[in-house]
Amino acid sequence: MVLRHFPLLERVTLSCCYEINDAVLETLGGLGARLTEVQIRCGHNLTDGGVAALAERCPRPVVADFDWCDQLTDESLLALASSCPELRRVNFERTRITDIGVGALGRHCPRLREAMLDAGRGGITDEAALALIYGCLKLERLSMQGARVTDVTLDALSDCPTLRWVCFIDCHFVTLRGIT
């Protein structure tokens, strides 16, 4: 695999490369401590095992972007949160995550600044949103799609002094009272 020939590689973006699989993540993990940013979009063949292998072998990524890697679940977030506490940005939109994985980010990644999360196939509730808000005190950007969050989450955002950008899409339990 050609990636092995670049031991100084720090950032990798592979978008809409439909044959990407877990072997690629294992190879990236072999790059070790230098790799700080992994962005793989539309990785329909990636599984939690591949993300776990990457996280275990490469504990330094500050960006983990797996948008539209629709086989990924909480197991991927659990592996990243426990092995990569320096994470600054995660994107798990169009995946299968729930409160379990998002809560782990809040408990283990205190330096997280950006979280792009999609609960369309899973379930993110106030419990996970609060873990993220109160565990990641440097949070600047938060996006939640399809989450079952309520005004409780919106109220808690006032305790996020660094928050600059927020996006709630298809969060049907947010009311006018919570917004105003």
mmCIF file of C-alpha atoms in Angstrom:
data_model
loop_
_atom_site.group_PDB
_atom_site.id
_atom_site.type_symbol
_atom_site.label_atom_id
_atom_site.label_comp_id
_atom_site.label_asym_id
_atom_site.label_seq_id
_atom_site.Cartn_x
_atom_site.Cartn_y
_atom_site.Cartn_z
ATOM 1 C CA MET A 1 0.000 0.000 0.000
ATOM 2 C CA VAL A 2 1.431 3.356 -1.044
ATOM 3 C CA LEU A 3 0.654 5.046 2.300
ATOM 4 C CA ARG A 4 3.463 3.054 3.931
ATOM 5 C CA HIS A 5 5.974 5.001 1.845
ATOM 6 C CA PHE A 6 5.131 8.294 3.545
ATOM 7 C CA PRO A 7 6.330 8.025 7.156
ATOM 8 C CA LEU A 8 6.048 11.793 7.658
ATOM 9 C CA LEU A 9 2.379 11.928 6.689
ATOM 10 C CA GLU A 10 0.360 14.051 9.135
ATOM 11 C CA ARG A 11 -3.012 14.445 7.403
ATOM 12 C CA VAL A 12 -5.039 12.114 5.225
ATOM 13 C CA THR A 13 -8.302 12.893 3.446
ATOM 14 C CA LEU A 14 -10.023 10.187 1.419
ATOM 15 C CA SER A 15 -13.433 11.262 0.201
ATOM 16 C CA CYS A 16 -15.763 9.123 -1.888
ATOM 17 C CA CYS A 17 -13.071 6.488 -2.437
ATOM 18 C CA TYR A 18 -15.607 3.702 -2.310
ATOM 19 C CA GLU A 19 -13.187 0.804 -1.900
ATOM 20 C CA ILE A 20 -11.678 2.156 1.322
ATOM 21 C CA ASN A 21 -11.876 -0.521 4.008
ATOM 22 C CA ASP A 22 -10.501 -1.410 7.434
ATOM 23 C CA ALA A 23 -7.116 -2.395 5.975
ATOM 24 C CA VAL A 24 -6.582 1.256 5.050
ATOM 25 C CA LEU A 25 -7.288 2.347 8.631
ATOM 26 C CA GLU A 26 -4.886 -0.294 9.946
ATOM 27 C CA THR A 27 -2.196 0.999 7.573
ATOM 28 C CA LEU A 28 -2.849 4.569 8.688
ATOM 29 C CA GLY A 29 -2.540 3.411 12.282
ATOM 30 C CA GLY A 30 0.884 2.067 11.390
ATOM 31 C CA LEU A 31 2.005 5.633 10.681
ATOM 32 C CA GLY A 32 1.788 6.132 14.433
ATOM 33 C CA ALA A 33 2.309 9.350 16.306
ATOM 34 C CA ARG A 34 2.800 11.658 13.318
ATOM 35 C CA LEU A 35 -0.728 11.262 11.992
ATOM 36 C CA THR A 36 -2.900 14.030 13.434
ATOM 37 C CA GLU A 37 -5.836 14.239 11.037
ATOM 38 C CA VAL A 38 -7.921 11.517 9.413
ATOM 39 C CA GLN A 39 -10.851 12.446 7.174
ATOM 40 C CA ILE A 40 -12.657 9.651 5.408
ATOM 41 C CA ARG A 41 -16.006 10.447 3.859
ATOM 42 C CA CYS A 42 -18.408 7.954 2.321
ATOM 43 C CA GLY A 43 -16.414 5.021 3.707
ATOM 44 C CA HIS A 44 -19.259 2.557 3.406
ATOM 45 C CA ASN A 45 -16.934 -0.448 3.917
ATOM 46 C CA LEU A 46 -15.379 0.806 7.142
ATOM 47 C CA THR A 47 -16.304 -0.914 10.397
ATOM 48 C CA ASP A 48 -15.778 -0.244 14.078
ATOM 49 C CA GLY A 49 -12.884 -2.723 14.039
ATOM 50 C CA GLY A 50 -10.956 -0.545 11.593
ATOM 51 C CA VAL A 51 -11.493 2.613 13.634
ATOM 52 C CA ALA A 52 -10.481 0.748 16.813
ATOM 53 C CA ALA A 53 -7.258 -0.432 15.116
ATOM 54 C CA LEU A 54 -6.498 3.129 14.021
ATOM 55 C CA ALA A 55 -7.181 4.559 17.494
ATOM 56 C CA GLU A 56 -5.105 1.910 19.231
ATOM 57 C CA ARG A 57 -2.052 2.338 17.017
ATOM 58 C CA CYS A 58 -2.298 6.084 16.449
ATOM 59 C CA PRO A 59 -3.174 7.825 19.722
ATOM 60 C CA ARG A 60 -2.470 11.367 18.566
ATOM 61 C CA PRO A 61 -5.119 12.337 16.037
ATOM 62 C CA VAL A 62 -6.758 15.645 16.788
ATOM 63 C CA VAL A 63 -9.237 15.313 13.906
ATOM 64 C CA ALA A 64 -11.356 12.231 13.293
ATOM 65 C CA ASP A 65 -13.821 12.853 10.484
ATOM 66 C CA PHE A 66 -15.886 9.863 9.396
ATOM 67 C CA ASP A 67 -18.851 11.585 7.746
ATOM 68 C CA TRP A 68 -21.120 9.176 5.903
ATOM 69 C CA CYS A 69 -19.292 6.062 7.082
ATOM 70 C CA ASP A 70 -22.647 4.478 7.708
ATOM 71 C CA GLN A 71 -21.463 1.224 9.299
ATOM 72 C CA LEU A 72 -19.783 2.993 12.225
ATOM 73 C CA THR A 73 -21.412 2.848 15.657
ATOM 74 C CA ASP A 74 -20.712 3.798 19.254
ATOM 75 C CA GLU A 75 -17.853 1.295 19.283
ATOM 76 C CA SER A 76 -15.862 3.638 17.044
ATOM 77 C CA LEU A 77 -16.468 6.626 19.301
ATOM 78 C CA LEU A 78 -15.631 4.562 22.395
ATOM 79 C CA ALA A 79 -12.312 3.478 20.838
ATOM 80 C CA LEU A 80 -11.402 7.022 19.804
ATOM 81 C CA ALA A 81 -12.442 8.570 23.121
ATOM 82 C CA SER A 82 -10.494 6.072 25.227
ATOM 83 C CA SER A 83 -7.336 6.007 23.063
ATOM 84 C CA CYS A 84 -7.225 9.564 21.712
ATOM 85 C CA PRO A 85 -7.946 12.038 24.539
ATOM 86 C CA GLU A 86 -6.386 14.894 22.551
ATOM 87 C CA LEU A 87 -9.202 14.903 19.974
ATOM 88 C CA ARG A 88 -10.172 18.434 18.960
ATOM 89 C CA ARG A 89 -12.686 17.713 16.195
ATOM 90 C CA VAL A 90 -14.966 14.783 15.433
ATOM 91 C CA ASN A 91 -17.453 14.333 12.635
ATOM 92 C CA PHE A 92 -19.731 11.333 12.892
ATOM 93 C CA GLU A 93 -22.573 12.531 10.713
ATOM 94 C CA ARG A 94 -24.615 9.878 8.912
ATOM 95 C CA THR A 95 -23.349 7.101 11.176
ATOM 96 C CA ARG A 96 -25.071 4.924 13.812
ATOM 97 C CA ILE A 97 -24.124 6.633 17.047
ATOM 98 C CA THR A 98 -26.078 7.016 20.282
ATOM 99 C CA ASP A 99 -25.716 8.457 23.773
ATOM 100 C CA ILE A 100 -23.130 5.804 24.623
ATOM 101 C CA GLY A 101 -20.498 7.010 22.157
ATOM 102 C CA VAL A 102 -21.223 10.715 22.503
ATOM 103 C CA GLY A 103 -21.098 10.447 26.298
ATOM 104 C CA ALA A 104 -17.645 8.857 26.036
ATOM 105 C CA LEU A 105 -16.389 11.902 24.136
ATOM 106 C CA GLY A 106 -17.630 14.119 26.954
ATOM 107 C CA ARG A 107 -15.920 11.982 29.586
ATOM 108 C CA HIS A 108 -12.573 11.387 27.861
ATOM 109 C CA CYS A 109 -11.900 14.251 25.414
ATOM 110 C CA PRO A 110 -11.866 17.493 27.425
ATOM 111 C CA ARG A 111 -10.091 19.439 24.660
ATOM 112 C CA LEU A 112 -12.753 18.721 22.055
ATOM 113 C CA ARG A 113 -13.644 21.939 20.226
ATOM 114 C CA GLU A 114 -15.912 20.733 17.431
ATOM 115 C CA ALA A 115 -18.477 17.939 17.339
ATOM 116 C CA MET A 116 -20.582 17.187 14.279
ATOM 117 C CA LEU A 117 -23.006 14.432 15.232
ATOM 118 C CA ASP A 118 -25.948 12.770 13.522
ATOM 119 C CA ALA A 119 -28.425 10.688 15.463
ATOM 120 C CA GLY A 120 -30.595 9.866 12.486
ATOM 121 C CA ARG A 121 -30.069 6.133 12.900
ATOM 122 C CA GLY A 122 -29.302 6.084 16.575
ATOM 123 C CA GLY A 123 -30.374 8.179 19.469
ATOM 124 C CA ILE A 124 -28.685 11.154 21.020
ATOM 125 C CA THR A 125 -30.590 12.652 23.928
ATOM 126 C CA ASP A 126 -30.054 15.383 26.491
ATOM 127 C CA GLU A 127 -27.960 12.959 28.558
ATOM 128 C CA ALA A 128 -25.200 12.734 25.938
ATOM 129 C CA ALA A 129 -25.464 16.382 24.923
ATOM 130 C CA LEU A 130 -24.978 17.448 28.549
ATOM 131 C CA ALA A 131 -21.987 15.108 28.945
ATOM 132 C CA LEU A 132 -20.450 16.772 25.903
ATOM 133 C CA ILE A 133 -21.270 20.332 26.992
ATOM 134 C CA TYR A 134 -19.993 19.909 30.575
ATOM 135 C CA GLY A 135 -17.087 17.607 29.717
ATOM 136 C CA CYS A 136 -15.702 19.575 26.781
ATOM 137 C CA LEU A 137 -15.302 23.051 28.193
ATOM 138 C CA LYS A 138 -13.560 24.379 25.073
ATOM 139 C CA LEU A 139 -16.401 23.451 22.736
ATOM 140 C CA GLU A 140 -16.692 26.030 19.938
ATOM 141 C CA ARG A 141 -18.859 24.267 17.338
ATOM 142 C CA LEU A 142 -21.696 21.830 17.901
ATOM 143 C CA SER A 143 -23.936 20.271 15.286
ATOM 144 C CA MET A 144 -26.599 17.715 16.071
ATOM 145 C CA GLN A 145 -28.895 16.225 13.485
ATOM 146 C CA GLY A 146 -31.905 14.124 14.360
ATOM 147 C CA ALA A 147 -31.119 14.245 18.069
ATOM 148 C CA ARG A 148 -33.845 13.854 20.655
ATOM 149 C CA VAL A 149 -32.530 16.797 22.627
ATOM 150 C CA THR A 150 -34.849 19.214 24.375
ATOM 151 C CA ASP A 151 -34.706 22.714 25.756
ATOM 152 C CA VAL A 152 -32.595 21.294 28.604
ATOM 153 C CA THR A 153 -29.690 21.021 26.160
ATOM 154 C CA LEU A 154 -30.263 24.542 24.858
ATOM 155 C CA ASP A 155 -30.303 25.898 28.412
ATOM 156 C CA ALA A 156 -26.993 24.150 29.132
ATOM 157 C CA LEU A 157 -25.380 25.808 26.118
ATOM 158 C CA SER A 158 -25.377 29.052 28.104
ATOM 159 C CA ASP A 159 -22.659 27.402 30.232
ATOM 160 C CA CYS A 160 -20.448 27.099 27.128
ATOM 161 C CA PRO A 161 -18.586 30.421 26.976
ATOM 162 C CA THR A 162 -16.423 29.348 24.024
ATOM 163 C CA LEU A 163 -19.336 28.262 21.822
ATOM 164 C CA ARG A 164 -19.343 30.163 18.519
ATOM 165 C CA TRP A 165 -21.509 28.065 16.230
ATOM 166 C CA VAL A 166 -24.434 25.757 16.882
ATOM 167 C CA CYS A 167 -26.589 23.791 14.478
ATOM 168 C CA PHE A 168 -29.627 21.703 15.345
ATOM 169 C CA ILE A 169 -31.324 19.985 12.393
ATOM 170 C CA ASP A 170 -34.413 17.798 12.773
ATOM 171 C CA CYS A 171 -34.314 18.100 16.555
ATOM 172 C CA HIS A 172 -38.081 18.012 16.992
ATOM 173 C CA PHE A 173 -38.135 18.345 20.785
ATOM 174 C CA VAL A 174 -36.557 21.798 20.802
ATOM 175 C CA THR A 175 -39.232 24.413 21.400
ATOM 176 C CA LEU A 176 -39.591 28.118 20.832
ATOM 177 C CA ARG A 177 -39.136 28.668 24.581
ATOM 178 C CA GLY A 178 -35.726 26.966 24.427
ATOM 179 C CA ILE A 179 -34.600 29.070 21.495
ATOM 180 C CA THR A 180 -35.689 32.460 22.818
#
